[in-house]
Amino acid sequence: MHFWFVCNKCGKESPFNLKESKCDCGGTLLVEYDLERVSKTLTKERLKNRSTSMWRYSELLPVENEKNIVSLGEGWTPLVRMNQAEEKYPVKKLWIKREEQNPTGSFKSRGFSSAISIANEYGVSKVAVNSNGNAASALAAYASYAGMESHVFVPKDCPGLIVDECVQYGASTFLVNGLIHDAGKIIEDGKQEQGWYNVGTLKEPGRAEGKKTMGLELAEQFNWNLPDVIVYPTGGGSGVIGIWNAFQQLKQLGFIEGDLPRMVSVQELGCDPIVSAMENDSDFNSQTENVISKPTGMRVPNPPDGDLIVSILRETNGTAVTVSKEEIEQAQKTNGAQGISSSPEGAATWAGFTRLVEQGWIKEDDEVVLFNTSHAMKYLPWEATGTPTIKTYEDWKKVSENVLI
Amino acid sequence: MHFWFVCNKCGKESPFNLKESKCDCGGTLLVEYDLERVSKTLTKERLKNRSTSMWRYSELLPVENEKNIVSLGEGWTPLVRMNQAEEKYPVKKLWIKREEQNPTGSFKSRGFSSAISIANEYGVSKVAVNSNGNAASALAAYASYAGMESHVFVPKDCPGLIVDECVQYGASTFLVNGLIHDAGKIIEDGKQEQGWYNVGTLKEPGRAEGKKTMGLELAEQFNWNLPDVIVYPTGGGSGVIGIWNAFQQLKQLGFIEGDLPRMVSVQELGCDPIVSAMENDSDFNSQTENVISKPTGMRVPNPPDGDLIVSILRETNGTAVTVSKEEIEQAQKTNGAQGISSSPEGAATWAGFTRLVEQGWIKEDDEVVLFNTSHAMKYLPWEATGTPTIKTYEDWKKVSENVLI
């Protein structure tokens, strides 16, 4: 196998395994590749002739046999230059990376194309995920396309349209009376008995690897000269980790050089543990109370890799910023009026951008990229139709028995 | 100017003009290009180094100065191979072309990128469109990005989510008590007084030209060897016309050769004038009564270019097929269960495909492409929030006066 795990904390190497992503020491297991082998086939020149999906970088994704790839046309999303905004704000160049143009209407398509491809390679037939929304519908779509059974568990205040999307994609779908980690506990409690493969954030290595393609792609779209600042909405953080990891690998391959872009995490007021650690100049701690933000992809009070996210922001001279619900709503309108449909998470990057411009943190000669992670329309105040609500794995067993009878 | 009009019926040439698309003889004005000049810069080899938006084919789009291009990242949408379905149906190869991955969630992005670029080149500042939905939100997005004022008029039973999208993109949005041509009449009645540039179907040359890129792109993605059958949902018909026109130009340029794909139009029961003409082997006639189908992009009882659509289907040995509301709903489920989110129009192509397989019209050795024109989620039974309903231009004047006061 030309890829294996390396712990980002203790440095220990171990064989690649589809059911791990954390080291015994508490560090994160990143996938490392035989870059000498990779560099024989992955060249800037050859890339020009490849398919425009994220699988153009297949040497840097942990799938051995190309026939196992499960692709619905994810990646190679457009970068749109925001000309009107450049005239209004003191910034050199501004782009929005349109991740909402992925197959399931969000950047989550990338992580699940990769995770489900790995699952496919290992013959997995039943997959499960906990999510605040877009990850659930992405899992559902990729699992169905691959012919796998999917089980999704989302907080009951998750956007109803996304819940209905999961049902549309054929997933067995449940609302959970609790937050995203309560939903995750149901999967952990049931996975042995039910044979579920848990595809939750950082429960397996595929999702972070898939998101890495955002960084690979950004570098290639910028002709291997990276922008100065990247603004990303942060919940579980695998987006930030993936992009940073991409840049590390591209440096080692000699595709890029120099300083990395300053990475910025945006969180919502009411759930911002990354911002707390950055502002207090302290170690990362989960947020244990007062989680009062809206149910978006940013609402993750205890991201399994908070340490790593914080260290990436520090290492790149980045920062983290909290924005309010009202600022997000205003940013959705502003983006709409410039022709861009933004989810709350995507709009949060616009709100973070304007805040950092005001603070003088983003400067006149900066080239800035904002990630628009999903469409506005997925977040209508629509009520999901007929999806049952549960609290525990025991509840699930009862409900699913009833469904079966 | 290296492009001009040619009438498809009488053959008369005339200068390109942004406000025309019909000849005095009743024929359609197609845009013709100086192909000798085009072929100097547009080559198969050069295409490999171009941007992956529809503007990679800029020599075949009627914009003179590249700085006038209004692009939000439209085109170069994925072609997904439907492996599971290929095992179930007697067909050689089956793909879905994922037009829902365009910037505004539908294929309409292409037509408006082109139409608004032309408007931009001519200094237009106010644009208006009548639409059953997705054209309206696409106009709104492109106009806002270009800094133009937009006015959209949609039948009042148009999907509410799309209506709200228009508002989100900053368009002045009105529901109309009537069908799409009633909405069009309001624009025609008001355009002089209000200075609106009418971007309705085949009122100007840009939209059909933009849709042409679906054909250019399909040919390139198939490495210049076209599939056997193309199935397309048909309302106004500019998609079918655009794809066919693309193939004509590619033939003249020597990029493709041989028979064209058999083109198939799918319509919904209750509004199928194209199918009537094909089945009766007669001239095209508008449907004047019993328009009872759902408000989708296929509901156009009197497409301005019905003649041309019918002649394209005949010329390519194609056909037209009517599917019911129930078949469309079932096809949405089937597509969902294979990981594809389909609007009613997109799902209609699946329903048409299965019907034509049953009839033996699609054969075992056929390679077939279905166009999925938009996302399922746009068609939730959601009520638009607070958009006024009108019937005539006089109504509009009263309502907009009130709004202004």
CSV table of N, CA and C in Angstrom, one decimal, chain A residues 79-162:
chain,number,residue,atom,x,y,z
A,79,LEU,N,-14.3,29.3,-9.0
A,79,LEU,CA,-13.8,30.4,-8.2
A,79,LEU,C,-14.3,31.7,-8.9
A,80,VAL,N,-15.2,32.4,-8.2
A,80,VAL,CA,-15.7,33.6,-8.9
A,80,VAL,C,-15.1,34.9,-8.3
A,81,ARG,N,-14.6,35.7,-9.2
A,81,ARG,CA,-14.0,37.0,-8.7
A,81,ARG,C,-15.1,38.0,-8.4
A,82,MET,N,-15.1,38.6,-7.2
A,82,MET,CA,-16.1,39.5,-6.8
A,82,MET,C,-15.7,41.0,-7.1
A,83,ASN,N,-15.9,41.3,-8.4
A,83,ASN,CA,-15.5,42.6,-8.8
A,83,ASN,C,-16.1,43.8,-8.1
A,84,GLN,N,-17.5,43.7,-7.9
A,84,GLN,CA,-18.2,44.8,-7.3
A,84,GLN,C,-17.6,45.1,-5.9
A,85,ALA,N,-17.4,44.0,-5.1
A,85,ALA,CA,-16.9,44.1,-3.7
A,85,ALA,C,-15.5,44.6,-3.7
A,86,GLU,N,-14.7,44.3,-4.7
A,86,GLU,CA,-13.3,44.8,-4.7
A,86,GLU,C,-13.2,46.3,-4.8
A,87,GLU,N,-14.3,46.8,-5.4
A,87,GLU,CA,-14.3,48.3,-5.5
A,87,GLU,C,-14.7,48.9,-4.2
A,88,LYS,N,-15.5,48.2,-3.4
A,88,LYS,CA,-16.0,48.7,-2.1
A,88,LYS,C,-15.1,48.5,-0.9
A,89,TYR,N,-14.3,47.4,-0.9
A,89,TYR,CA,-13.5,47.1,0.2
A,89,TYR,C,-12.0,47.2,-0.1
A,90,PRO,N,-11.3,47.6,1.0
A,90,PRO,CA,-9.8,47.7,0.7
A,90,PRO,C,-9.1,46.4,0.7
A,91,VAL,N,-9.2,45.7,-0.4
A,91,VAL,CA,-8.6,44.4,-0.6
A,91,VAL,C,-8.1,44.3,-2.0
A,92,LYS,N,-7.0,43.6,-2.2
A,92,LYS,CA,-6.5,43.5,-3.6
A,92,LYS,C,-7.3,42.7,-4.5
A,93,LYS,N,-7.6,41.5,-4.1
A,93,LYS,CA,-8.5,40.6,-5.0
A,93,LYS,C,-9.3,39.8,-4.0
A,94,LEU,N,-10.6,39.5,-4.5
A,94,LEU,CA,-11.5,38.7,-3.7
A,94,LEU,C,-12.2,37.7,-4.5
A,95,TRP,N,-12.2,36.5,-4.1
A,95,TRP,CA,-12.9,35.4,-4.8
A,95,TRP,C,-13.9,34.7,-3.8
A,96,ILE,N,-14.9,34.1,-4.4
A,96,ILE,CA,-15.7,33.1,-3.7
A,96,ILE,C,-15.5,31.8,-4.3
A,97,LYS,N,-15.2,30.8,-3.5
A,97,LYS,CA,-15.1,29.4,-4.1
A,97,LYS,C,-16.4,28.8,-3.9
A,98,ARG,N,-17.1,28.4,-5.0
A,98,ARG,CA,-18.5,28.0,-5.0
A,98,ARG,C,-18.7,26.5,-4.7
A,99,GLU,N,-18.5,26.1,-3.5
A,99,GLU,CA,-18.6,24.7,-3.1
A,99,GLU,C,-20.1,24.2,-3.1
A,100,GLU,N,-21.0,25.2,-3.2
A,100,GLU,CA,-22.4,24.8,-3.3
A,100,GLU,C,-22.7,24.2,-4.6
A,101,GLN,N,-21.8,24.2,-5.6
A,101,GLN,CA,-22.0,23.6,-6.9
A,101,GLN,C,-21.6,22.2,-7.0
A,102,ASN,N,-21.3,21.6,-5.8
A,102,ASN,CA,-21.0,20.1,-5.8
A,102,ASN,C,-22.4,19.4,-5.9
A,103,PRO,N,-22.3,18.0,-6.2
A,103,PRO,CA,-23.4,17.2,-6.6
A,103,PRO,C,-24.6,17.3,-5.5
A,104,THR,N,-24.2,17.4,-4.2
A,104,THR,CA,-25.3,17.4,-3.2
A,104,THR,C,-25.5,18.8,-2.7
A,105,GLY,N,-25.1,19.8,-3.5
A,105,GLY,CA,-25.3,21.2,-3.1
A,105,GLY,C,-24.4,21.7,-2.0
A,106,SER,N,-23.4,21.0,-1.6
A,106,SER,CA,-22.5,21.5,-0.6
A,106,SER,C,-21.1,20.8,-0.7
A,107,PHE,N,-20.1,21.4,0.0
A,107,PHE,CA,-18.7,20.9,0.0
A,107,PHE,C,-18.7,19.4,0.5
A,108,LYS,N,-19.7,19.0,1.3
A,108,LYS,CA,-19.7,17.7,1.9
A,108,LYS,C,-19.6,16.6,0.9
A,109,SER,N,-19.9,16.8,-0.4
A,109,SER,CA,-19.8,15.8,-1.4
A,109,SER,C,-18.4,15.3,-1.5
A,110,ARG,N,-17.4,16.1,-1.3
A,110,ARG,CA,-16.0,15.7,-1.5
A,110,ARG,C,-15.7,14.6,-0.4
A,111,GLY,N,-16.0,14.9,0.8
A,111,GLY,CA,-15.6,14.0,1.9
A,111,GLY,C,-16.3,12.6,1.7
A,112,PHE,N,-17.5,12.7,1.3
A,112,PHE,CA,-18.3,11.4,1.1
A,112,PHE,C,-17.9,10.6,-0.1
A,113,SER,N,-17.5,11.3,-1.2
A,113,SER,CA,-17.0,10.6,-2.3
A,113,SER,C,-15.8,9.8,-1.9
A,114,SER,N,-15.0,10.4,-1.1
A,114,SER,CA,-13.8,9.7,-0.7
A,114,SER,C,-14.1,8.6,0.3
A,115,ALA,N,-14.9,9.0,1.4
A,115,ALA,CA,-15.2,8.0,2.4
A,115,ALA,C,-16.0,6.8,1.9
A,116,ILE,N,-16.9,7.0,1.0
A,116,ILE,CA,-17.7,5.9,0.4
A,116,ILE,C,-16.9,5.1,-0.6
A,117,SER,N,-15.9,5.7,-1.2
A,117,SER,CA,-15.0,5.0,-2.1
A,117,SER,C,-14.2,4.0,-1.3
A,118,ILE,N,-13.6,4.5,-0.1
A,118,ILE,CA,-12.9,3.6,0.8
A,118,ILE,C,-13.8,2.5,1.3
A,119,ALA,N,-15.0,2.8,1.7
A,119,ALA,CA,-15.9,1.8,2.2
A,119,ALA,C,-16.2,0.8,1.2
A,120,ASN,N,-16.3,1.3,-0.1
A,120,ASN,CA,-16.5,0.4,-1.2
A,120,ASN,C,-15.3,-0.6,-1.4
A,121,GLU,N,-14.2,0.0,-1.3
A,121,GLU,CA,-13.0,-0.8,-1.5
A,121,GLU,C,-12.9,-2.0,-0.4
A,122,TYR,N,-13.4,-1.7,0.8
A,122,TYR,CA,-13.4,-2.7,1.9
A,122,TYR,C,-14.7,-3.5,2.0
A,123,GLY,N,-15.5,-3.3,1.0
A,123,GLY,CA,-16.8,-4.2,1.0
A,123,GLY,C,-17.8,-3.8,2.0
A,124,VAL,N,-17.8,-2.6,2.5
A,124,VAL,CA,-18.8,-2.2,3.5
A,124,VAL,C,-20.2,-2.1,2.9
A,125,SER,N,-21.2,-2.5,3.6
A,125,SER,CA,-22.5,-2.5,3.0
A,125,SER,C,-23.5,-1.6,3.7
A,126,LYS,N,-23.2,-1.2,5.0
A,126,LYS,CA,-24.1,-0.4,5.8
A,126,LYS,C,-23.3,0.8,6.4
A,127,VAL,N,-23.7,2.0,6.1
A,127,VAL,CA,-23.0,3.2,6.6
A,127,VAL,C,-24.0,4.0,7.4
A,128,ALA,N,-23.4,4.8,8.4
A,128,ALA,CA,-24.2,5.6,9.3
A,128,ALA,C,-23.4,6.9,9.5
A,129,VAL,N,-24.2,8.0,9.7
A,129,VAL,CA,-23.5,9.3,10.0
A,129,VAL,C,-24.4,10.1,10.9
A,130,ASN,N,-23.7,10.9,11.8
A,130,ASN,CA,-24.4,12.0,12.6
A,130,ASN,C,-24.0,13.3,11.9
A,131,SER,N,-24.9,14.2,11.9
A,131,SER,CA,-24.6,15.5,11.1
A,131,SER,C,-25.5,16.6,11.5
A,132,ASN,N,-25.1,17.8,11.2
A,132,ASN,CA,-26.1,18.9,11.4
A,132,ASN,C,-26.8,19.2,10.1
A,133,GLY,N,-26.6,18.3,9.1
A,133,GLY,CA,-27.4,18.5,7.8
A,133,GLY,C,-26.7,18.0,6.6
A,134,ASN,N,-25.8,18.9,6.0
A,134,ASN,CA,-25.3,18.6,4.7
A,134,ASN,C,-24.5,17.3,4.6
A,135,ALA,N,-23.8,16.9,5.7
A,135,ALA,CA,-23.1,15.7,5.6
A,135,ALA,C,-24.0,14.5,5.5
A,136,ALA,N,-25.2,14.6,6.1
A,136,ALA,CA,-26.2,13.5,6.1
A,136,ALA,C,-26.7,13.3,4.7
A,137,SER,N,-27.0,14.4,4.0
A,137,SER,CA,-27.6,14.2,2.6
A,137,SER,C,-26.5,13.8,1.7
A,138,ALA,N,-25.2,14.2,1.9
A,138,ALA,CA,-24.1,13.8,1.0
A,138,ALA,C,-23.9,12.3,1.2
A,139,LEU,N,-23.9,11.8,2.5
A,139,LEU,CA,-23.7,10.4,2.7
A,139,LEU,C,-24.8,9.6,2.0
A,140,ALA,N,-26.1,10.1,2.2
A,140,ALA,CA,-27.2,9.4,1.6
A,140,ALA,C,-27.0,9.2,0.1
A,141,ALA,N,-26.6,10.3,-0.6
A,141,ALA,CA,-26.5,10.2,-2.1
A,141,ALA,C,-25.4,9.3,-2.5
A,142,TYR,N,-24.2,9.4,-1.9
A,142,TYR,CA,-23.1,8.6,-2.3
A,142,TYR,C,-23.3,7.1,-2.0
A,143,ALA,N,-24.0,6.8,-0.8
A,143,ALA,CA,-24.2,5.5,-0.4
A,143,ALA,C,-25.2,4.8,-1.4
A,144,SER,N,-26.3,5.6,-1.8
A,144,SER,CA,-27.2,5.1,-2.7
A,144,SER,C,-26.6,4.8,-4.1
A,145,TYR,N,-25.8,5.7,-4.5
A,145,TYR,CA,-25.1,5.5,-5.8
A,145,TYR,C,-24.3,4.3,-5.8
A,146,ALA,N,-23.7,4.0,-4.6
A,146,ALA,CA,-22.8,2.9,-4.5
A,146,ALA,C,-23.5,1.6,-4.1
A,147,GLY,N,-24.8,1.7,-4.0
A,147,GLY,CA,-25.6,0.5,-3.6
A,147,GLY,C,-25.5,0.1,-2.1
A,148,MET,N,-25.1,1.0,-1.3
A,148,MET,CA,-25.1,0.7,0.2
A,148,MET,C,-26.3,1.2,0.9
A,149,GLU,N,-26.6,0.6,2.1
A,149,GLU,CA,-27.7,1.0,2.9
A,149,GLU,C,-27.2,2.2,3.8
A,150,SER,N,-27.9,3.3,3.9
A,150,SER,CA,-27.4,4.4,4.8
A,150,SER,C,-28.4,4.7,5.9
A,151,HIS,N,-27.8,5.1,7.0
A,151,HIS,CA,-28.6,5.5,8.2
A,151,HIS,C,-28.1,6.8,8.7
A,152,VAL,N,-29.0,7.8,8.7
A,152,VAL,CA,-28.5,9.1,9.1
A,152,VAL,C,-29.3,9.6,10.4
A,153,PHE,N,-28.5,10.3,11.2
A,153,PHE,CA,-29.1,10.8,12.5
A,153,PHE,C,-28.7,12.3,12.6
A,154,VAL,N,-29.8,13.1,12.7
A,154,VAL,CA,-29.5,14.6,12.7
A,154,VAL,C,-30.3,15.2,13.9
A,155,PRO,N,-29.8,16.3,14.5
A,155,PRO,CA,-30.5,17.0,15.5
A,155,PRO,C,-31.9,17.4,15.0
A,156,LYS,N,-32.9,17.3,15.9
A,156,LYS,CA,-34.3,17.5,15.4
A,156,LYS,C,-34.5,19.0,14.9
A,157,ASP,N,-33.6,19.9,15.2
A,157,ASP,CA,-33.8,21.3,14.7
A,157,ASP,C,-33.0,21.5,13.4
A,158,CYS,N,-32.4,20.4,12.8
A,158,CYS,CA,-31.7,20.5,11.6
A,158,CYS,C,-32.7,21.0,10.4
A,159,PRO,N,-32.1,21.7,9.5
A,159,PRO,CA,-33.0,22.2,8.4
A,159,PRO,C,-33.9,21.1,7.7
A,160,GLY,N,-35.2,21.3,7.7
A,160,GLY,CA,-36.1,20.3,7.3
A,160,GLY,C,-35.9,19.9,5.8
A,161,LEU,N,-35.5,20.9,5.0
A,161,LEU,CA,-35.3,20.5,3.6
A,161,LEU,C,-34.2,19.5,3.4
A,162,ILE,N,-33.1,19.7,4.3
A,162,ILE,CA,-32.0,18.7,4.2
A,162,ILE,C,-32.4,17.4,4.7
